[in-house]
Amino acid sequence: MWDPAVDDPWEPGAAVPLSKRALEELRHRVAAVAAVPLRDRTLLATGDRNGVVMLWDPATGAPVGDGLPPDGPGSSLTAMAVTTLPGRGTVLLTGSKQGRSLRVWEPETGTVQHIDLDVAVTCLAAAGSEVIVGHDCGVFGLSLTM
């Protein structure tokens, strides 16, 4: 992970070493990254091809919490977005091609909601409660009114 205060990534000290746990989990091959602004700090989220989502403290490089396990067997994560829902706070959205679903995870509470889709998700974008889902046949929008 890089220290955002350092302009030159080759400068000594620019990289924050990952924790021993992170280094041991080399199977977490990142497919998507997002900044997750919370009330007291901003974390980084990484999603991998196995569908696992991890939160990281960018100041220390250490994982935060246990993360979000895969949605099911073969549910490779292909897209991730972050938004703030009115009255609920920050949510992390993940999509997959094989799982054909959208997961809505509230990192501060651990709550996960699943939205079944009939398409393979290829990309996501969100603003407030509005979500744009790119998929194998086009694009559509939905509103997160939970």
Short mmCIF file of N, CA and C in Angstrom, two decimals:
data_model
loop_
_atom_site.label_atom_id
_atom_site.label_comp_id
_atom_site.label_asym_id
_atom_site.label_seq_id
_atom_site.Cartn_x
_atom_site.Cartn_y
_atom_site.Cartn_z
N MET A 1 0.85 -1.17 0.00
CA MET A 1 0.00 0.00 0.00
C MET A 1 0.89 1.23 0.00
N TRP A 2 0.41 2.29 -0.62
CA TRP A 2 1.22 3.50 -0.76
C TRP A 2 0.77 4.57 0.19
N ASP A 3 1.72 5.31 0.70
CA ASP A 3 1.45 6.46 1.56
C ASP A 3 1.01 7.60 0.64
N PRO A 4 -0.24 8.09 0.77
CA PRO A 4 -0.72 9.13 -0.14
C PRO A 4 0.01 10.46 0.03
N ALA A 5 0.74 10.64 1.12
CA ALA A 5 1.46 11.89 1.34
C ALA A 5 2.78 11.94 0.58
N VAL A 6 3.18 10.81 0.00
CA VAL A 6 4.45 10.74 -0.72
C VAL A 6 4.16 10.85 -2.22
N ASP A 7 4.79 11.84 -2.86
CA ASP A 7 4.56 12.06 -4.29
C ASP A 7 5.25 11.04 -5.17
N ASP A 8 6.44 10.63 -4.80
CA ASP A 8 7.23 9.72 -5.62
C ASP A 8 7.13 8.30 -5.05
N PRO A 9 6.48 7.37 -5.77
CA PRO A 9 6.33 6.03 -5.23
C PRO A 9 7.65 5.28 -5.04
N TRP A 10 8.73 5.76 -5.67
CA TRP A 10 10.03 5.11 -5.53
C TRP A 10 10.81 5.65 -4.35
N GLU A 11 10.30 6.69 -3.71
CA GLU A 11 10.97 7.28 -2.55
C GLU A 11 10.95 6.28 -1.38
N PRO A 12 12.07 6.15 -0.66
CA PRO A 12 12.09 5.25 0.49
C PRO A 12 10.98 5.64 1.48
N GLY A 13 10.26 4.65 1.95
CA GLY A 13 9.18 4.90 2.89
C GLY A 13 7.83 5.15 2.23
N ALA A 14 7.78 5.14 0.90
CA ALA A 14 6.51 5.39 0.21
C ALA A 14 5.53 4.24 0.40
N ALA A 15 6.05 3.04 0.48
CA ALA A 15 5.18 1.87 0.63
C ALA A 15 5.02 1.53 2.10
N VAL A 16 3.79 1.21 2.48
CA VAL A 16 3.50 0.73 3.83
C VAL A 16 3.49 -0.79 3.74
N PRO A 17 4.36 -1.47 4.49
CA PRO A 17 4.38 -2.93 4.39
C PRO A 17 3.08 -3.54 4.90
N LEU A 18 2.63 -4.58 4.23
CA LEU A 18 1.44 -5.28 4.67
C LEU A 18 1.77 -6.13 5.89
N SER A 19 0.75 -6.44 6.66
CA SER A 19 0.94 -7.24 7.86
C SER A 19 1.34 -8.67 7.50
N LYS A 20 1.82 -9.40 8.50
CA LYS A 20 2.22 -10.79 8.28
C LYS A 20 1.04 -11.61 7.78
N ARG A 21 -0.15 -11.35 8.35
CA ARG A 21 -1.35 -12.08 7.92
C ARG A 21 -1.61 -11.83 6.43
N ALA A 22 -1.48 -10.59 6.01
CA ALA A 22 -1.73 -10.26 4.61
C ALA A 22 -0.73 -10.96 3.70
N LEU A 23 0.51 -10.99 4.13
CA LEU A 23 1.54 -11.63 3.32
C LEU A 23 1.34 -13.14 3.24
N GLU A 24 0.79 -13.72 4.31
CA GLU A 24 0.53 -15.15 4.31
C GLU A 24 -0.64 -15.52 3.41
N GLU A 25 -1.53 -14.57 3.17
CA GLU A 25 -2.73 -14.83 2.38
C GLU A 25 -2.50 -14.41 0.93
N LEU A 26 -1.49 -14.95 0.31
CA LEU A 26 -1.15 -14.58 -1.05
C LEU A 26 -2.20 -15.02 -2.06
N ARG A 27 -3.16 -15.81 -1.64
CA ARG A 27 -4.23 -16.21 -2.54
C ARG A 27 -5.23 -15.08 -2.76
N HIS A 28 -5.12 -14.02 -1.99
CA HIS A 28 -6.01 -12.87 -2.15
C HIS A 28 -5.48 -12.04 -3.31
N ARG A 29 -5.75 -12.50 -4.52
CA ARG A 29 -5.30 -11.81 -5.74
C ARG A 29 -6.35 -10.79 -6.11
N VAL A 30 -6.02 -9.55 -5.95
CA VAL A 30 -6.98 -8.45 -6.04
C VAL A 30 -7.50 -8.25 -7.46
N ALA A 31 -8.83 -8.14 -7.55
CA ALA A 31 -9.51 -7.87 -8.82
C ALA A 31 -10.16 -6.49 -8.82
N ALA A 32 -10.44 -5.95 -7.61
CA ALA A 32 -11.08 -4.63 -7.51
C ALA A 32 -10.66 -3.96 -6.21
N VAL A 33 -10.57 -2.63 -6.25
CA VAL A 33 -10.17 -1.83 -5.08
C VAL A 33 -11.12 -0.64 -4.96
N ALA A 34 -11.45 -0.26 -3.72
CA ALA A 34 -12.29 0.92 -3.50
C ALA A 34 -11.94 1.55 -2.15
N ALA A 35 -12.04 2.87 -2.08
CA ALA A 35 -11.90 3.58 -0.80
C ALA A 35 -13.25 3.53 -0.10
N VAL A 36 -13.22 3.26 1.21
CA VAL A 36 -14.45 3.13 2.00
C VAL A 36 -14.43 4.17 3.11
N PRO A 37 -15.08 5.33 2.89
CA PRO A 37 -15.10 6.37 3.91
C PRO A 37 -16.08 6.01 5.04
N LEU A 38 -15.56 5.95 6.25
CA LEU A 38 -16.39 5.68 7.42
C LEU A 38 -16.44 6.94 8.28
N ARG A 39 -17.14 6.88 9.39
CA ARG A 39 -17.28 8.07 10.24
C ARG A 39 -15.94 8.60 10.75
N ASP A 40 -15.06 7.68 11.19
CA ASP A 40 -13.83 8.10 11.85
C ASP A 40 -12.56 7.94 11.01
N ARG A 41 -12.65 7.28 9.85
CA ARG A 41 -11.47 7.06 9.02
C ARG A 41 -11.91 6.51 7.66
N THR A 42 -10.96 6.44 6.78
CA THR A 42 -11.21 5.83 5.47
C THR A 42 -10.38 4.56 5.36
N LEU A 43 -11.04 3.47 4.98
CA LEU A 43 -10.36 2.20 4.79
C LEU A 43 -10.27 1.91 3.29
N LEU A 44 -9.48 0.92 2.94
CA LEU A 44 -9.43 0.44 1.57
C LEU A 44 -10.08 -0.94 1.53
N ALA A 45 -10.86 -1.18 0.50
CA ALA A 45 -11.46 -2.50 0.30
C ALA A 45 -10.82 -3.14 -0.92
N THR A 46 -10.51 -4.42 -0.80
CA THR A 46 -10.02 -5.18 -1.94
C THR A 46 -10.93 -6.38 -2.13
N GLY A 47 -11.21 -6.69 -3.37
CA GLY A 47 -12.00 -7.87 -3.69
C GLY A 47 -11.20 -8.76 -4.60
N ASP A 48 -11.28 -10.07 -4.38
CA ASP A 48 -10.46 -10.97 -5.20
C ASP A 48 -11.30 -11.88 -6.09
N ARG A 49 -10.61 -12.62 -6.92
CA ARG A 49 -11.26 -13.51 -7.89
C ARG A 49 -11.98 -14.68 -7.22
N ASN A 50 -11.74 -14.89 -5.93
CA ASN A 50 -12.47 -15.92 -5.19
C ASN A 50 -13.74 -15.38 -4.55
N GLY A 51 -13.98 -14.06 -4.69
CA GLY A 51 -15.17 -13.45 -4.11
C GLY A 51 -14.97 -12.91 -2.70
N VAL A 52 -13.76 -12.99 -2.16
CA VAL A 52 -13.47 -12.50 -0.81
C VAL A 52 -13.22 -10.99 -0.86
N VAL A 53 -13.83 -10.27 0.08
CA VAL A 53 -13.61 -8.83 0.21
C VAL A 53 -12.93 -8.58 1.54
N MET A 54 -11.83 -7.83 1.51
CA MET A 54 -11.10 -7.49 2.73
C MET A 54 -11.05 -5.98 2.90
N LEU A 55 -11.07 -5.53 4.16
CA LEU A 55 -10.87 -4.12 4.48
C LEU A 55 -9.47 -3.96 5.06
N TRP A 56 -8.82 -2.84 4.70
CA TRP A 56 -7.44 -2.58 5.12
C TRP A 56 -7.32 -1.18 5.67
N ASP A 57 -6.47 -1.02 6.67
CA ASP A 57 -6.13 0.29 7.20
C ASP A 57 -4.94 0.80 6.38
N PRO A 58 -5.12 1.85 5.57
CA PRO A 58 -4.02 2.31 4.72
C PRO A 58 -2.85 2.88 5.51
N ALA A 59 -3.07 3.30 6.75
CA ALA A 59 -1.99 3.85 7.56
C ALA A 59 -1.02 2.78 8.04
N THR A 60 -1.54 1.57 8.28
CA THR A 60 -0.70 0.51 8.83
C THR A 60 -0.50 -0.67 7.88
N GLY A 61 -1.37 -0.80 6.88
CA GLY A 61 -1.32 -1.95 5.99
C GLY A 61 -1.95 -3.19 6.58
N ALA A 62 -2.56 -3.06 7.77
CA ALA A 62 -3.16 -4.21 8.45
C ALA A 62 -4.61 -4.42 8.02
N PRO A 63 -5.04 -5.69 7.95
CA PRO A 63 -6.45 -5.95 7.66
C PRO A 63 -7.31 -5.49 8.83
N VAL A 64 -8.53 -5.09 8.51
CA VAL A 64 -9.49 -4.64 9.53
C VAL A 64 -10.66 -5.62 9.50
N GLY A 65 -10.89 -6.31 10.60
CA GLY A 65 -11.99 -7.27 10.67
C GLY A 65 -11.70 -8.52 9.87
N ASP A 66 -12.75 -9.32 9.71
CA ASP A 66 -12.61 -10.60 9.02
C ASP A 66 -12.95 -10.54 7.55
N GLY A 67 -13.46 -9.41 7.09
CA GLY A 67 -13.82 -9.29 5.69
C GLY A 67 -15.15 -9.95 5.38
N LEU A 68 -15.44 -10.05 4.10
CA LEU A 68 -16.69 -10.63 3.61
C LEU A 68 -16.34 -11.88 2.81
N PRO A 69 -16.88 -13.03 3.24
CA PRO A 69 -16.55 -14.27 2.52
C PRO A 69 -17.20 -14.30 1.13
N PRO A 70 -16.83 -15.27 0.31
CA PRO A 70 -17.42 -15.37 -1.02
C PRO A 70 -18.93 -15.56 -0.93
N ASP A 71 -19.61 -15.16 -1.99
CA ASP A 71 -21.06 -15.30 -2.08
C ASP A 71 -21.47 -16.75 -2.28
N GLY A 72 -20.58 -17.55 -2.75
CA GLY A 72 -20.85 -18.97 -3.00
C GLY A 72 -19.73 -19.53 -3.85
N PRO A 73 -19.77 -20.82 -4.10
CA PRO A 73 -18.71 -21.43 -4.92
C PRO A 73 -18.67 -20.83 -6.32
N GLY A 74 -17.48 -20.47 -6.76
CA GLY A 74 -17.32 -19.95 -8.11
C GLY A 74 -17.81 -18.53 -8.32
N SER A 75 -18.09 -17.80 -7.24
CA SER A 75 -18.62 -16.44 -7.40
C SER A 75 -17.48 -15.42 -7.43
N SER A 76 -16.73 -15.44 -8.49
CA SER A 76 -15.60 -14.54 -8.68
C SER A 76 -16.06 -13.09 -8.70
N LEU A 77 -15.47 -12.26 -7.85
CA LEU A 77 -15.84 -10.85 -7.79
C LEU A 77 -15.33 -10.13 -9.04
N THR A 78 -16.22 -9.41 -9.70
CA THR A 78 -15.85 -8.69 -10.91
C THR A 78 -16.03 -7.18 -10.80
N ALA A 79 -16.78 -6.72 -9.78
CA ALA A 79 -17.04 -5.29 -9.67
C ALA A 79 -17.28 -4.90 -8.22
N MET A 80 -16.90 -3.66 -7.90
CA MET A 80 -17.08 -3.15 -6.55
C MET A 80 -17.29 -1.65 -6.62
N ALA A 81 -18.19 -1.14 -5.77
CA ALA A 81 -18.44 0.30 -5.68
C ALA A 81 -18.83 0.63 -4.25
N VAL A 82 -18.65 1.89 -3.87
CA VAL A 82 -18.98 2.35 -2.53
C VAL A 82 -19.91 3.54 -2.65
N THR A 83 -20.90 3.60 -1.77
CA THR A 83 -21.80 4.75 -1.74
C THR A 83 -22.29 4.96 -0.31
N THR A 84 -22.91 6.10 -0.08
CA THR A 84 -23.50 6.39 1.22
C THR A 84 -25.00 6.46 1.05
N LEU A 85 -25.71 5.64 1.82
CA LEU A 85 -27.17 5.62 1.75
C LEU A 85 -27.73 6.54 2.83
N PRO A 86 -28.70 7.36 2.48
CA PRO A 86 -29.31 8.25 3.46
C PRO A 86 -29.85 7.47 4.66
N GLY A 87 -29.44 7.88 5.85
CA GLY A 87 -29.91 7.24 7.07
C GLY A 87 -29.24 5.92 7.41
N ARG A 88 -28.34 5.44 6.56
CA ARG A 88 -27.70 4.15 6.83
C ARG A 88 -26.19 4.21 6.85
N GLY A 89 -25.60 5.15 6.19
CA GLY A 89 -24.15 5.24 6.16
C GLY A 89 -23.56 4.58 4.93
N THR A 90 -22.28 4.26 5.03
CA THR A 90 -21.52 3.73 3.90
C THR A 90 -21.85 2.26 3.65
N VAL A 91 -22.04 1.94 2.37
CA VAL A 91 -22.22 0.54 1.96
C VAL A 91 -21.25 0.23 0.84
N LEU A 92 -20.81 -1.01 0.82
CA LEU A 92 -19.92 -1.51 -0.22
C LEU A 92 -20.72 -2.48 -1.07
N LEU A 93 -20.74 -2.24 -2.37
CA LEU A 93 -21.48 -3.08 -3.30
C LEU A 93 -20.50 -3.97 -4.04
N THR A 94 -20.83 -5.24 -4.17
CA THR A 94 -19.99 -6.14 -4.95
C THR A 94 -20.87 -6.92 -5.92
N GLY A 95 -20.30 -7.21 -7.08
CA GLY A 95 -21.01 -7.99 -8.08
C GLY A 95 -20.11 -9.05 -8.64
N SER A 96 -20.74 -10.08 -9.20
CA SER A 96 -19.96 -11.16 -9.80
C SER A 96 -20.66 -11.67 -11.05
N LYS A 97 -19.85 -12.27 -11.92
CA LYS A 97 -20.42 -12.86 -13.14
C LYS A 97 -21.13 -14.17 -12.82
N GLN A 98 -20.45 -15.05 -12.11
CA GLN A 98 -21.00 -16.37 -11.85
C GLN A 98 -22.14 -16.32 -10.83
N GLY A 99 -22.01 -15.49 -9.80
CA GLY A 99 -23.02 -15.43 -8.75
C GLY A 99 -24.30 -14.76 -9.19
N ARG A 100 -24.23 -13.96 -10.26
CA ARG A 100 -25.40 -13.25 -10.78
C ARG A 100 -26.18 -12.57 -9.66
N SER A 101 -25.42 -11.85 -8.84
CA SER A 101 -26.05 -11.15 -7.72
C SER A 101 -25.27 -9.90 -7.37
N LEU A 102 -25.91 -9.08 -6.58
CA LEU A 102 -25.29 -7.87 -6.04
C LEU A 102 -25.34 -8.02 -4.53
N ARG A 103 -24.18 -7.81 -3.87
CA ARG A 103 -24.16 -7.83 -2.41
C ARG A 103 -24.03 -6.40 -1.92
N VAL A 104 -24.79 -6.07 -0.89
CA VAL A 104 -24.75 -4.75 -0.27
C VAL A 104 -24.28 -4.98 1.16
N TRP A 105 -23.03 -4.55 1.45
CA TRP A 105 -22.41 -4.81 2.75
C TRP A 105 -22.23 -3.50 3.49
N GLU A 106 -22.70 -3.47 4.73
CA GLU A 106 -22.47 -2.32 5.60
C GLU A 106 -21.28 -2.67 6.50
N PRO A 107 -20.08 -2.17 6.19
CA PRO A 107 -18.90 -2.56 6.95
C PRO A 107 -18.97 -2.23 8.44
N GLU A 108 -19.67 -1.16 8.81
CA GLU A 108 -19.71 -0.78 10.22
C GLU A 108 -20.61 -1.68 11.05
N THR A 109 -21.62 -2.31 10.43
CA THR A 109 -22.53 -3.18 11.17
C THR A 109 -22.34 -4.65 10.83
N GLY A 110 -21.73 -4.93 9.68
CA GLY A 110 -21.56 -6.31 9.23
C GLY A 110 -22.76 -6.85 8.47
N THR A 111 -23.81 -6.07 8.33
CA THR A 111 -25.02 -6.50 7.63
C THR A 111 -24.74 -6.68 6.14
N VAL A 112 -25.21 -7.79 5.59
CA VAL A 112 -25.06 -8.07 4.16
C VAL A 112 -26.44 -8.38 3.59
N GLN A 113 -26.76 -7.72 2.50
CA GLN A 113 -28.02 -7.99 1.81
C GLN A 113 -27.70 -8.45 0.39
N HIS A 114 -28.44 -9.42 -0.11
CA HIS A 114 -28.23 -9.96 -1.45
C HIS A 114 -29.38 -9.53 -2.35
N ILE A 115 -29.02 -9.10 -3.55
CA ILE A 115 -30.02 -8.77 -4.57
C ILE A 115 -29.75 -9.70 -5.74
N ASP A 116 -30.68 -10.61 -5.99
CA ASP A 116 -30.51 -11.55 -7.10
C ASP A 116 -30.72 -10.84 -8.43
N LEU A 117 -29.86 -11.15 -9.38
CA LEU A 117 -29.94 -10.58 -10.72
C LEU A 117 -29.95 -11.73 -11.73
N ASP A 118 -30.44 -11.45 -12.92
CA ASP A 118 -30.42 -12.49 -13.96
C ASP A 118 -29.37 -12.20 -15.01
N VAL A 119 -28.34 -11.44 -14.61
CA VAL A 119 -27.25 -11.08 -15.52
C VAL A 119 -25.91 -11.28 -14.81
N ALA A 120 -24.86 -11.37 -15.60
CA ALA A 120 -23.50 -11.47 -15.08
C ALA A 120 -22.94 -10.05 -14.93
N VAL A 121 -22.69 -9.62 -13.70
CA VAL A 121 -22.23 -8.25 -13.42
C VAL A 121 -20.79 -8.07 -13.88
N THR A 122 -20.55 -7.01 -14.66
CA THR A 122 -19.19 -6.71 -15.13
C THR A 122 -18.64 -5.42 -14.53
N CYS A 123 -19.51 -4.47 -14.15
CA CYS A 123 -19.04 -3.23 -13.52
C CYS A 123 -20.18 -2.59 -12.74
N LEU A 124 -19.81 -1.73 -11.78
CA LEU A 124 -20.78 -1.04 -10.93
C LEU A 124 -20.37 0.41 -10.75
N ALA A 125 -21.37 1.27 -10.61
CA ALA A 125 -21.16 2.66 -10.21
C ALA A 125 -22.34 3.04 -9.33
N ALA A 126 -22.09 3.88 -8.32
CA ALA A 126 -23.16 4.25 -7.41
C ALA A 126 -23.02 5.70 -6.97
N ALA A 127 -24.16 6.33 -6.74
CA ALA A 127 -24.23 7.68 -6.18
C ALA A 127 -25.47 7.73 -5.31
N GLY A 128 -25.26 7.87 -4.00
CA GLY A 128 -26.40 7.82 -3.09
C GLY A 128 -27.06 6.46 -3.20
N SER A 129 -28.38 6.45 -3.35
CA SER A 129 -29.09 5.18 -3.43
C SER A 129 -29.24 4.65 -4.86
N GLU A 130 -28.71 5.39 -5.82
CA GLU A 130 -28.82 4.96 -7.22
C GLU A 130 -27.58 4.17 -7.64
N VAL A 131 -27.82 3.03 -8.28
CA VAL A 131 -26.74 2.14 -8.70
C VAL A 131 -26.89 1.84 -10.19
N ILE A 132 -25.78 1.91 -10.90
CA ILE A 132 -25.74 1.51 -12.31
C ILE A 132 -25.00 0.18 -12.37
N VAL A 133 -25.62 -0.80 -13.00
CA VAL A 133 -25.04 -2.13 -13.12
C VAL A 133 -24.73 -2.40 -14.59
N GLY A 134 -23.45 -2.59 -14.88
CA GLY A 134 -23.05 -3.03 -16.21
C GLY A 134 -23.02 -4.54 -16.21
N HIS A 135 -23.50 -5.14 -17.29
CA HIS A 135 -23.56 -6.60 -17.33
C HIS A 135 -23.23 -7.11 -18.72
N ASP A 136 -23.30 -8.40 -18.87
CA ASP A 136 -22.88 -9.04 -20.12
C ASP A 136 -23.74 -8.67 -21.33
N CYS A 137 -24.90 -8.07 -21.13
CA CYS A 137 -25.78 -7.71 -22.25
C CYS A 137 -26.11 -6.22 -22.30
N GLY A 138 -25.54 -5.41 -21.42
CA GLY A 138 -25.84 -3.98 -21.43
C GLY A 138 -25.68 -3.34 -20.07
N VAL A 139 -26.64 -2.47 -19.74
CA VAL A 139 -26.58 -1.72 -18.49
C VAL A 139 -28.00 -1.44 -17.99
N PHE A 140 -28.16 -1.36 -16.67
CA PHE A 140 -29.44 -0.94 -16.10
C PHE A 140 -29.19 -0.24 -14.78
N GLY A 141 -30.19 0.47 -14.30
CA GLY A 141 -30.09 1.17 -13.03
C GLY A 141 -31.07 0.58 -12.03
N LEU A 142 -30.73 0.71 -10.77
CA LEU A 142 -31.66 0.31 -9.71
C LEU A 142 -31.47 1.24 -8.53
N SER A 143 -32.48 1.29 -7.69
CA SER A 143 -32.45 2.15 -6.52
C SER A 143 -32.39 1.28 -5.27
N LEU A 144 -31.46 1.59 -4.38
CA LEU A 144 -31.32 0.86 -3.12
C LEU A 144 -32.21 1.52 -2.08
N THR A 145 -33.42 1.07 -1.97
CA THR A 145 -34.36 1.61 -0.98
C THR A 145 -34.63 0.52 0.04
N MET A 146 -33.67 0.34 0.94
CA MET A 146 -33.76 -0.76 1.90
C MET A 146 -34.18 -0.24 3.24
#
